[in-house]
CSV table of C-alpha atoms and ligand atoms in Angstrom, one decimal:
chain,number,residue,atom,x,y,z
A,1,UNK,CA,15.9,-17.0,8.6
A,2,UNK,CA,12.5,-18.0,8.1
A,3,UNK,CA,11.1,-15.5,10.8
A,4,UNK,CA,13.3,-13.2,9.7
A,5,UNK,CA,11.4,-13.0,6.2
A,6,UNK,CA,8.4,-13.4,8.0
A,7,UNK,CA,9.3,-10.2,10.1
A,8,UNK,CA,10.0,-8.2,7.0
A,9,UNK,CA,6.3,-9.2,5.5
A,10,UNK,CA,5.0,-8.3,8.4
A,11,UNK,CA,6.8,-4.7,8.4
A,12,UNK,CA,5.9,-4.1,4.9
A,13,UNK,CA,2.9,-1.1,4.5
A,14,UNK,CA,0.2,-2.3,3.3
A,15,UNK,CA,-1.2,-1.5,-0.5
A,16,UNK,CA,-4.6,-2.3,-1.4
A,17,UNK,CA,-6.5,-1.4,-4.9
A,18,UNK,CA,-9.3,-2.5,-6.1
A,19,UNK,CA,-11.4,-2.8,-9.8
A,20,UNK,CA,-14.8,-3.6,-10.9
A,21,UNK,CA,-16.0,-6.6,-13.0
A,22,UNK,CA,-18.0,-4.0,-15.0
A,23,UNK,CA,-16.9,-5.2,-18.3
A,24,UNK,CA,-13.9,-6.4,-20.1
A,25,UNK,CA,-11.2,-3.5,-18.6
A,26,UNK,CA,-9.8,-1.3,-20.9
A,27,UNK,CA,-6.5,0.2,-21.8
A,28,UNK,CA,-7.5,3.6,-19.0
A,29,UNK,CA,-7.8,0.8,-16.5
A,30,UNK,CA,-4.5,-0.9,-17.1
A,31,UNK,CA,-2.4,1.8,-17.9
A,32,UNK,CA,-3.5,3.9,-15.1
A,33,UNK,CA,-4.3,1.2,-12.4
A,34,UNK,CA,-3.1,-2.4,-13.4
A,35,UNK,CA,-0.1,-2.0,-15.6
A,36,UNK,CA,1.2,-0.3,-11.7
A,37,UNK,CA,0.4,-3.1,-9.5
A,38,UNK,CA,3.2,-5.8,-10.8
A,39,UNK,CA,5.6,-3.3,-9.5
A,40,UNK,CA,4.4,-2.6,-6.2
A,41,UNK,CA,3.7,-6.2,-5.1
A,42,UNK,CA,6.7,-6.8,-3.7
A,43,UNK,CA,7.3,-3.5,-2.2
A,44,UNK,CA,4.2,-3.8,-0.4
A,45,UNK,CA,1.6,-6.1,1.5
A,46,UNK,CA,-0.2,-6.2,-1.7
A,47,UNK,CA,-4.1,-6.8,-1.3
A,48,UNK,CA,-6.4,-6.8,-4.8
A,49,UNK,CA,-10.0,-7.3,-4.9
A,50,UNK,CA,-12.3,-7.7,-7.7
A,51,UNK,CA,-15.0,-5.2,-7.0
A,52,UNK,CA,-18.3,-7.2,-7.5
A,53,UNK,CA,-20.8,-5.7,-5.0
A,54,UNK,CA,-19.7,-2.7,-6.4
A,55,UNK,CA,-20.7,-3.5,-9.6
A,56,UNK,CA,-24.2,-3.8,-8.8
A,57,UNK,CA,-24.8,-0.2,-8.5
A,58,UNK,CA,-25.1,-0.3,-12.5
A,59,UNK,CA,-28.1,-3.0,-13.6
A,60,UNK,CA,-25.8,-5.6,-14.6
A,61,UNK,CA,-27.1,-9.0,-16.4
A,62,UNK,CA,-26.3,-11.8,-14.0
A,63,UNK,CA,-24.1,-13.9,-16.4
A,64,UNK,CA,-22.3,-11.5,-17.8
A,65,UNK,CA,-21.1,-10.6,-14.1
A,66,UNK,CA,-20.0,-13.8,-13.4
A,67,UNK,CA,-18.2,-14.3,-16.4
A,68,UNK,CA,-16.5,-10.7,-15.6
A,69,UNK,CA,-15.5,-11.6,-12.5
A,70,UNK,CA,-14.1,-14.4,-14.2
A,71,UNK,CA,-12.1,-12.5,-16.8
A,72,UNK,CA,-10.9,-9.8,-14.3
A,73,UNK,CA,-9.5,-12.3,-12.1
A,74,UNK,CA,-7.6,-14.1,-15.0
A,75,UNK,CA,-6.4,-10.2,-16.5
A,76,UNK,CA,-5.2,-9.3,-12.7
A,77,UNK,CA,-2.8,-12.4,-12.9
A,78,UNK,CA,-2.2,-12.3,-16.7
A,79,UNK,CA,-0.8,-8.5,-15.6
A,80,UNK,CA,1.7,-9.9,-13.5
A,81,UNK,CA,-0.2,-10.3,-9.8
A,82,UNK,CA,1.3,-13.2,-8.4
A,83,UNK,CA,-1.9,-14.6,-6.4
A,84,UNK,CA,0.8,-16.8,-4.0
A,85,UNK,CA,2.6,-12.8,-3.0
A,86,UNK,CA,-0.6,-11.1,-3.0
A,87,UNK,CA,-3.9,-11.3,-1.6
A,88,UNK,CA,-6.6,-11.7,-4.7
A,89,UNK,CA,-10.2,-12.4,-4.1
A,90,UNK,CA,-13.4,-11.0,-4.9
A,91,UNK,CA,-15.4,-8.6,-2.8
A,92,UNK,CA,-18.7,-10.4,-1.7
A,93,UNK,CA,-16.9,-13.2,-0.6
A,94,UNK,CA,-15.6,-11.1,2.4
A,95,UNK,CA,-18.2,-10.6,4.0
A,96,UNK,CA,-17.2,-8.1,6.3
A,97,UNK,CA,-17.1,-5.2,3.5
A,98,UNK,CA,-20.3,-4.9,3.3
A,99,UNK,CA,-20.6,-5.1,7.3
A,100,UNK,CA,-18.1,-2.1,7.8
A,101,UNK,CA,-19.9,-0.1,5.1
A,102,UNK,CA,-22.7,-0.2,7.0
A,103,UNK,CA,-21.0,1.2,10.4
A,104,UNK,CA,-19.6,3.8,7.9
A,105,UNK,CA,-22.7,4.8,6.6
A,106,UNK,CA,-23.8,6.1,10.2
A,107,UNK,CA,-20.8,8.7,10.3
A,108,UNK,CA,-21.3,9.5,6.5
A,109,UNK,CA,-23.7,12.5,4.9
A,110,UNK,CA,-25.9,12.7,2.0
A,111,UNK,CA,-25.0,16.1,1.8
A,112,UNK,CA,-21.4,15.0,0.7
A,113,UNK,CA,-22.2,11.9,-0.6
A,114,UNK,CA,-24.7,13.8,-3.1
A,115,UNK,CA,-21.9,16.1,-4.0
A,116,UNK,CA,-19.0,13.4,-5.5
A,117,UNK,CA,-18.3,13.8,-9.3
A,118,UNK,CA,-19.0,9.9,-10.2
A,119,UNK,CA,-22.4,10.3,-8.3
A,120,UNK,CA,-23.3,12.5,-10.8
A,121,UNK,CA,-22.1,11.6,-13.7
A,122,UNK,CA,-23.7,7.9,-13.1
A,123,UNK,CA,-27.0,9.5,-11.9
A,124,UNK,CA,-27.1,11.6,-15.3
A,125,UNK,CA,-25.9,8.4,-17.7
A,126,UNK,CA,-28.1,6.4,-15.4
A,127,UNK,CA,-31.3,8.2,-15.0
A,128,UNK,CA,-33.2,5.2,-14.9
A,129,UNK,CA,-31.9,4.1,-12.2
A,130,UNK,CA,-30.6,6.3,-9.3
A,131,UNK,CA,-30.0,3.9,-6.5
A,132,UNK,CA,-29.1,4.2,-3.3
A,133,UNK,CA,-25.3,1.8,-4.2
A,134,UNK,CA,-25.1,4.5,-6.5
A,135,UNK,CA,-24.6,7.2,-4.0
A,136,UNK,CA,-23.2,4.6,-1.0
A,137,UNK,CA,-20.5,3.8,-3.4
A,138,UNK,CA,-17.6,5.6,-1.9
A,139,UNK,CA,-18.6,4.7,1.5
A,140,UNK,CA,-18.1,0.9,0.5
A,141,UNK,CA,-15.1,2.2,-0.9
A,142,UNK,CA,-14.2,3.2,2.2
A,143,UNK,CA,-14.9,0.1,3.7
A,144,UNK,CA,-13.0,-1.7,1.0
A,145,UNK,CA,-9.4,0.4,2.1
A,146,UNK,CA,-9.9,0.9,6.0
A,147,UNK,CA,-10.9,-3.0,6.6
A,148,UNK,CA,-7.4,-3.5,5.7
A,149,UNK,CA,-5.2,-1.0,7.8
A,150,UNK,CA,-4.2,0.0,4.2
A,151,UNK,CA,-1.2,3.0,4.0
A,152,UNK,CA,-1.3,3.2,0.1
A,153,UNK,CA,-4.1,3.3,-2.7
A,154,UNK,CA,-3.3,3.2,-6.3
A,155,UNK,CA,-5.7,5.1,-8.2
A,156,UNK,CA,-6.1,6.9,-11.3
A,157,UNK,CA,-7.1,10.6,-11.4
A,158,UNK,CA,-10.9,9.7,-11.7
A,159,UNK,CA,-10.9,8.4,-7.8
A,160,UNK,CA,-9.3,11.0,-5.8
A,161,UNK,CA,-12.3,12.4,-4.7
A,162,UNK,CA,-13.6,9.0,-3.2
A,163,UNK,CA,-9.9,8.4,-1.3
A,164,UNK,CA,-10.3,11.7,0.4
A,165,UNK,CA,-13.9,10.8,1.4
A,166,UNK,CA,-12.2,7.2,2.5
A,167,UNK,CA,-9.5,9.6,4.4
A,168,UNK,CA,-11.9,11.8,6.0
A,169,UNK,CA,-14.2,9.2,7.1
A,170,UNK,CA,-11.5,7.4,9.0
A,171,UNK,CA,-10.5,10.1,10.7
A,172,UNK,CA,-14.0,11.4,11.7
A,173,UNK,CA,-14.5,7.4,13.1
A,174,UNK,CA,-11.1,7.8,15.3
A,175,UNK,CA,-11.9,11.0,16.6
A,176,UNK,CA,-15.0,9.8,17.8
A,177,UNK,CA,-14.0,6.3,18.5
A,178,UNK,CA,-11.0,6.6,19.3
A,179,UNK,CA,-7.2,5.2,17.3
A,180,UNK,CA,-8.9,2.7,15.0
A,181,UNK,CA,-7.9,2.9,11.3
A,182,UNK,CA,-4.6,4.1,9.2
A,183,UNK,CA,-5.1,6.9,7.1
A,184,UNK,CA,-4.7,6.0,3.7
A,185,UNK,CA,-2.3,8.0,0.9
A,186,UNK,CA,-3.4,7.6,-2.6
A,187,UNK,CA,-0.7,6.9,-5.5
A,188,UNK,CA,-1.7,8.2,-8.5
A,189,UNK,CA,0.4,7.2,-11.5
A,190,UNK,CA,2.6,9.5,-13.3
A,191,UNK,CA,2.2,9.1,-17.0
A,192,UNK,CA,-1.6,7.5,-17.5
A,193,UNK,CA,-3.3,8.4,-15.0
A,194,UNK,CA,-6.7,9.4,-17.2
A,195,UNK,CA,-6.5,8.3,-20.1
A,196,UNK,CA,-9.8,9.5,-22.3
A,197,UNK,CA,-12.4,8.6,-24.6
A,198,UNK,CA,-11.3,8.5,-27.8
A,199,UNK,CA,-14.9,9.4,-29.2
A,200,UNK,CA,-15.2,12.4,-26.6
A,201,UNK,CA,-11.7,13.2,-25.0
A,202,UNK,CA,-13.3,15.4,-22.8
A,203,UNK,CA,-14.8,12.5,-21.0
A,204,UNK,CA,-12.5,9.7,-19.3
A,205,UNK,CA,-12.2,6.4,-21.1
A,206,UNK,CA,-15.0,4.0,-19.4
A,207,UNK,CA,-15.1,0.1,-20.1
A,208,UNK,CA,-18.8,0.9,-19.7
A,209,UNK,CA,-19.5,3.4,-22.4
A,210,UNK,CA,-22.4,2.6,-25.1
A,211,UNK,CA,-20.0,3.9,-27.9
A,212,UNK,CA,-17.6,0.7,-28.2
A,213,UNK,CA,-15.1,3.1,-30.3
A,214,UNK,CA,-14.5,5.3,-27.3
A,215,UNK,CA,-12.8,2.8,-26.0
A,216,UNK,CA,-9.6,-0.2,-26.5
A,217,UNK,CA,-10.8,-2.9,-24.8
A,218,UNK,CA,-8.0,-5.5,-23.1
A,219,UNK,CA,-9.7,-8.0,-25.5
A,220,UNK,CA,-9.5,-6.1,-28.5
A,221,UNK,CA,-7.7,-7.6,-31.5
A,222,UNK,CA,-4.8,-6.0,-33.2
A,223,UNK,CA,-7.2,-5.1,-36.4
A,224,UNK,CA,-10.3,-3.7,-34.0
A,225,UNK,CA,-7.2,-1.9,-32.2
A,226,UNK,CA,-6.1,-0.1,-35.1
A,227,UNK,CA,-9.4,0.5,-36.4
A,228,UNK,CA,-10.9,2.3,-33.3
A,229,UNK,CA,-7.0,4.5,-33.2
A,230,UNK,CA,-8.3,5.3,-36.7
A,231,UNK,CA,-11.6,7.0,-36.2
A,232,UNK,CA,-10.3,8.7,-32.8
A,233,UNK,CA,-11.3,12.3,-32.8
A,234,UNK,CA,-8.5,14.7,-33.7
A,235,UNK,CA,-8.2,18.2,-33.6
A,236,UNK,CA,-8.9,21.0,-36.2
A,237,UNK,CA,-5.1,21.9,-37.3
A,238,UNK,CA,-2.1,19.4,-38.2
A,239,UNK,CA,0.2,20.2,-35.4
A,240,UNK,CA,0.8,16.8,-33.0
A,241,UNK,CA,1.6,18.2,-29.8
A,242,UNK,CA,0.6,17.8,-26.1
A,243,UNK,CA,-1.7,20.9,-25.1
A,244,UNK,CA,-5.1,22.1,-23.1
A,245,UNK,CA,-6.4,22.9,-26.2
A,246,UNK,CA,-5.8,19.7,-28.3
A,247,UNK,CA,-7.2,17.3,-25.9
A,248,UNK,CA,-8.0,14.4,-29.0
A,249,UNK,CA,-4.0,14.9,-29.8
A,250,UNK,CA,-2.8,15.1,-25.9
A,251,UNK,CA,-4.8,11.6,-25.4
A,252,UNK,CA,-3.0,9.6,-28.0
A,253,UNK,CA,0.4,11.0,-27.3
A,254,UNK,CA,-0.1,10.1,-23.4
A,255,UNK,CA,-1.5,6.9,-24.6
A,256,UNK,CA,1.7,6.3,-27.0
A,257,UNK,CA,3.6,7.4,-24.4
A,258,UNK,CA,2.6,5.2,-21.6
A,259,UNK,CA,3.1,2.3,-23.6
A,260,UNK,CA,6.4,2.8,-24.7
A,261,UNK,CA,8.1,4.5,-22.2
A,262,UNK,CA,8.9,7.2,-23.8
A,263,UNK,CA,8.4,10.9,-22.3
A,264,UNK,CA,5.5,13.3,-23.8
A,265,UNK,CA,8.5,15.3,-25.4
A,266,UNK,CA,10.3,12.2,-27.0
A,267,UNK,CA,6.9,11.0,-28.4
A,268,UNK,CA,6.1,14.7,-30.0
A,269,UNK,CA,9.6,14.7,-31.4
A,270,UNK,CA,9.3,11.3,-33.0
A,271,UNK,CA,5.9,12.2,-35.0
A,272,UNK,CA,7.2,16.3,-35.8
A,273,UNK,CA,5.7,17.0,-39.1
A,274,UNK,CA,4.0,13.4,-39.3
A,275,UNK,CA,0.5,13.4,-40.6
A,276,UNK,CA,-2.5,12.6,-38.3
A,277,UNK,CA,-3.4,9.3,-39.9
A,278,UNK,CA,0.9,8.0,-39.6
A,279,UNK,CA,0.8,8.9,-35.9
A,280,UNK,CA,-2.7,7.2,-35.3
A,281,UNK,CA,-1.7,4.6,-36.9
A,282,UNK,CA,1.8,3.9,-34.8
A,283,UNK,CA,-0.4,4.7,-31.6
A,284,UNK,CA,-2.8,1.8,-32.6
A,285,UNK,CA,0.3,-0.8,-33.5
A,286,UNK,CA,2.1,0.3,-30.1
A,287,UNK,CA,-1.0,-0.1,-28.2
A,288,UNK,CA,-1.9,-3.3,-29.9
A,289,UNK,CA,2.0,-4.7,-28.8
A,290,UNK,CA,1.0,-4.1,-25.3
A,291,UNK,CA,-2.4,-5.8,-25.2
A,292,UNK,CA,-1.6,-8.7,-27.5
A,293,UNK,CA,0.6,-10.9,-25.1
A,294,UNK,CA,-1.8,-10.0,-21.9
A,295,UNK,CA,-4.9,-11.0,-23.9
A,296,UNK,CA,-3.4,-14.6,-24.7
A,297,UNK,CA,-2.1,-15.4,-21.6
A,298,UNK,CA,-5.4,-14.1,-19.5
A,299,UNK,CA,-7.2,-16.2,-22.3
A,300,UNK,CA,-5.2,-19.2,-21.1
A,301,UNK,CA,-5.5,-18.9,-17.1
A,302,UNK,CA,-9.5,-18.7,-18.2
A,303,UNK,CA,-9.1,-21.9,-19.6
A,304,UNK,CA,-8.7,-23.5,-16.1
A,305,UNK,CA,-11.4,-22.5,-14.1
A,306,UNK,CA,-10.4,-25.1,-11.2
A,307,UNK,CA,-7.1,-23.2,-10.6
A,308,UNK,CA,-9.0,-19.7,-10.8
A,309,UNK,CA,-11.9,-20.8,-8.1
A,310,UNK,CA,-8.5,-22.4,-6.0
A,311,UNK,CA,-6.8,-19.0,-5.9
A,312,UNK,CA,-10.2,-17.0,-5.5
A,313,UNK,CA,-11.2,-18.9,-2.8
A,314,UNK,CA,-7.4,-19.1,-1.1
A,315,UNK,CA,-7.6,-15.1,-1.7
A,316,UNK,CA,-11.0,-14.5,0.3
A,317,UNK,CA,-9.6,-17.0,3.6
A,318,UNK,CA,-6.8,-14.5,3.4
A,319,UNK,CA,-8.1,-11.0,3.4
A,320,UNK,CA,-10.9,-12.3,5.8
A,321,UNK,CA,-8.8,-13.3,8.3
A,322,UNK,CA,-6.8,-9.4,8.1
A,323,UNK,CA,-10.6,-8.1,7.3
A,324,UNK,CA,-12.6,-9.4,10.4
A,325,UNK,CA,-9.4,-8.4,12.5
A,326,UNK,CA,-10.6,-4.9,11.7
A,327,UNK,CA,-14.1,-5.8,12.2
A,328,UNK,CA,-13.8,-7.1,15.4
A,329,UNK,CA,-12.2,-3.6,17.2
A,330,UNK,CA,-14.8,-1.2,14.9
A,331,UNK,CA,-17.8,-3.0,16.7
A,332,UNK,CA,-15.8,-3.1,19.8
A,333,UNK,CA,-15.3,0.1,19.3
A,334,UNK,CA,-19.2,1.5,18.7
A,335,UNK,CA,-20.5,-0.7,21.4
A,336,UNK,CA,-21.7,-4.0,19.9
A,337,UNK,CA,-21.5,-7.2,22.0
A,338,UNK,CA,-18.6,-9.5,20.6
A,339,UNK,CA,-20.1,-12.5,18.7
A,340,UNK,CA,-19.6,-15.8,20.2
A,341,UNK,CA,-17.7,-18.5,19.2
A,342,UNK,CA,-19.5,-22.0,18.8
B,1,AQP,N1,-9.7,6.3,-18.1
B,1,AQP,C1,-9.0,6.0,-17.0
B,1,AQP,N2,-7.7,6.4,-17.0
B,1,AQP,C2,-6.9,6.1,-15.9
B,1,AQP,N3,-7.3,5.2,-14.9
B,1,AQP,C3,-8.6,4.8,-14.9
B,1,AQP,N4,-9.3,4.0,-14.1
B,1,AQP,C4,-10.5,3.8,-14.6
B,1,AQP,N5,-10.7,4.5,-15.8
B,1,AQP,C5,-9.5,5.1,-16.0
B,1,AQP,C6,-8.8,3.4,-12.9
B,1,AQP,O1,-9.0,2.0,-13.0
B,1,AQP,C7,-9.2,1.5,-11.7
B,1,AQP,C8,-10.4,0.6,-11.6
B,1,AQP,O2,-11.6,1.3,-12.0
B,1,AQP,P1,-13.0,0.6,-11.7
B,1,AQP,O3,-13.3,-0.3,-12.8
B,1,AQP,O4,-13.1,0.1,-10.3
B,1,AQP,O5,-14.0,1.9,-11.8
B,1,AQP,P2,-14.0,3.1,-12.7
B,1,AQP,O6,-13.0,4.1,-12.3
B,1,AQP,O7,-15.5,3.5,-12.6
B,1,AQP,O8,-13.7,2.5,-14.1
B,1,AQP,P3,-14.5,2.5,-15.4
B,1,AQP,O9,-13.7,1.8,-16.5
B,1,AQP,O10,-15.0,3.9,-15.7
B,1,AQP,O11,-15.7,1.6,-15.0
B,1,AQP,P4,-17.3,1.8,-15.3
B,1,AQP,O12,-17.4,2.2,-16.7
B,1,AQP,O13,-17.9,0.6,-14.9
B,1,AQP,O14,-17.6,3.0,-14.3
B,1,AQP,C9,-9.4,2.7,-10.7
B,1,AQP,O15,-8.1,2.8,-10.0
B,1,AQP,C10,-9.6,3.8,-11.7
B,1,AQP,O16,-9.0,5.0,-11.2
């Protein structure tokens, strides 16, 4: 019985996803990568990682990282990741992401490197530092997915571009390496998958943005929730509807929608005729239901830091013994002399 379940583990495809310690994560991230993940745990190998060296691309100060990486780790279980079912540890302390990045980087171009979206749009709210994490990012990425043999990436909208690069890049290494790494799919959630600044809803909702009311922060309050749905930018005419040309409007009513579970359609119907401030004002409470009970539990798993450095550290014995399995057959692979044991 016991090998049988084992078999079945062993069968399941492997998911892996993971998010930076950037800042406290906002509703964008959970509803359109978290909010996902308690779901596909037990469909799938389930491997998260809190993104760290990733997070260094941007000038970070060193305490608030830690304490990020801290918080992200108690949000991930607060969301439902079970850490004994899943794999959850943070990046650096695998050691061998950063060592396949570096393989990667000798099949990867500037040329297409230089041309990804997020590049760009970092370089431009970055200027001050342009940095060469900044434009490996998707490489490490890449790293971060293949070390793992992963079938299945849940992303939101925002990271296509860098799964395709993760997709191409394997596929250059096995045609010139030979069979090495699965080929990746992404899964990109239905209802949420960019969710956008409530200041500029042209722009994607960022835990990192200067403006704090572009964005609901996970550790937002009910008040500061309801506040920010408040001053959200709106559209010229009185009509709440979902459509190219009322982008403020379309943002809440996806937003209202993803946390509810209601369709787009249901949610216009429901607020036909409403005024704008009634319908911000039900977005705010209905986003605030959802955040409330996550914010107090994550604020309770925080509390115990012992059990939080147990699981991290469980978490990084895990995915280094699937990591450096990898590892092992891409140096192989390129010609590097095995390291020795002893
Ligand atoms: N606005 C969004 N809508 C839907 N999904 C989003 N994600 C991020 N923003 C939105 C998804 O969240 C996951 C983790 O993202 P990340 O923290 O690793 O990096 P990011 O995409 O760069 O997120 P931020 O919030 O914009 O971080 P900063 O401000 O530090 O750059 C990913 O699956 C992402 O798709």
């Amino acid at each position: 019985m016991i090998s049988e379940q084992k078999e079945n583990i062993e069968q399941k495809k492997v998911l892996f996803s993971a998010i930076q310690p950037s800042g406290i994560l906002t509703i964008g991230n959970y509803l359109g990568a978290l909010s996902n993940f308690k779901e596909l745990q037990s469909d799938y190998k389930s491997i998260f990682s809190l993104a760290d060296l990733h997070t260094l691309t941007v000038k970070q100060e060193p305490s608030v990282l830690r304490k990020n990486t801290y918080e992200l780790a108690a949000l991930y279980i607060a969301c439902g990741i079970n850490p004994e079912e899943s794999v959850l540890f943070v990046q650096s302390h695998v050691p061998a992401h950063a060592e396949l990045c570096w393989i990667l980087n000798t099949i990867s171009y500037p040329g297409e490197l230089s041309r990804m979206t997020q590049f760009k749009d970092k370089s431009s709210k970055h200027e001050d530092n342009i940095n060469m994490g900044l434009m490996d990012y998707p490489v490490l990425m890449a790293a971060d997915i293949l070390l793992y043999q992963t079938e299945l990436v849940p992303i939101g909208a925002d990271q296509k571009q860098h799964l395709e690069l993760s997709r191409d890049l394997a596929i250059r290494f096995n045609n010139r390496y030979g069979e090495t790494f699965k080929i990746p799919d992404g899964y990109i959630s239905g209802t949420a998958a960019r969710v956008m600044s409530l200041a500029e809803p042209s722009k994607k909702m960022s835990k990192s943005d200067s403006n704090l009311n572009a964005f609901i922060s996970m550790d937002d309050d009910k008040d500061t929730i309801i506040r920010k749905f408040k001053r959200a930018v709106t559209d010229s005419d009185n009509k709440i509807i979902c459509s190219p040309d009322k982008p403020g409007i379309s943002n809440l009513l996806t937003i209202y929608s993803a946390v509810t579970g209601l369709s787009v359609e249901q949610a216009e119907k429901e607020f036909d005729g409403k005024q704008y401030s009634d319908f911000k004002l039900r977005v705010g409470e209905a986003v605030a239901d959802t955040v409330e009970p996550i914010r107090t539990e994550k604020n309770r798993i925080l509390s115990d830091k012992d059990y939080l450095d147990s699981v991290l550290s469980e978490g990084a014995q895990r995915a280094s013994a699937l990591a450096y399995k990898t590892l092992n057959k891409v140096y192989r692979k390129v010609g590097l002399l095995q390291r020795k044991r002893g």
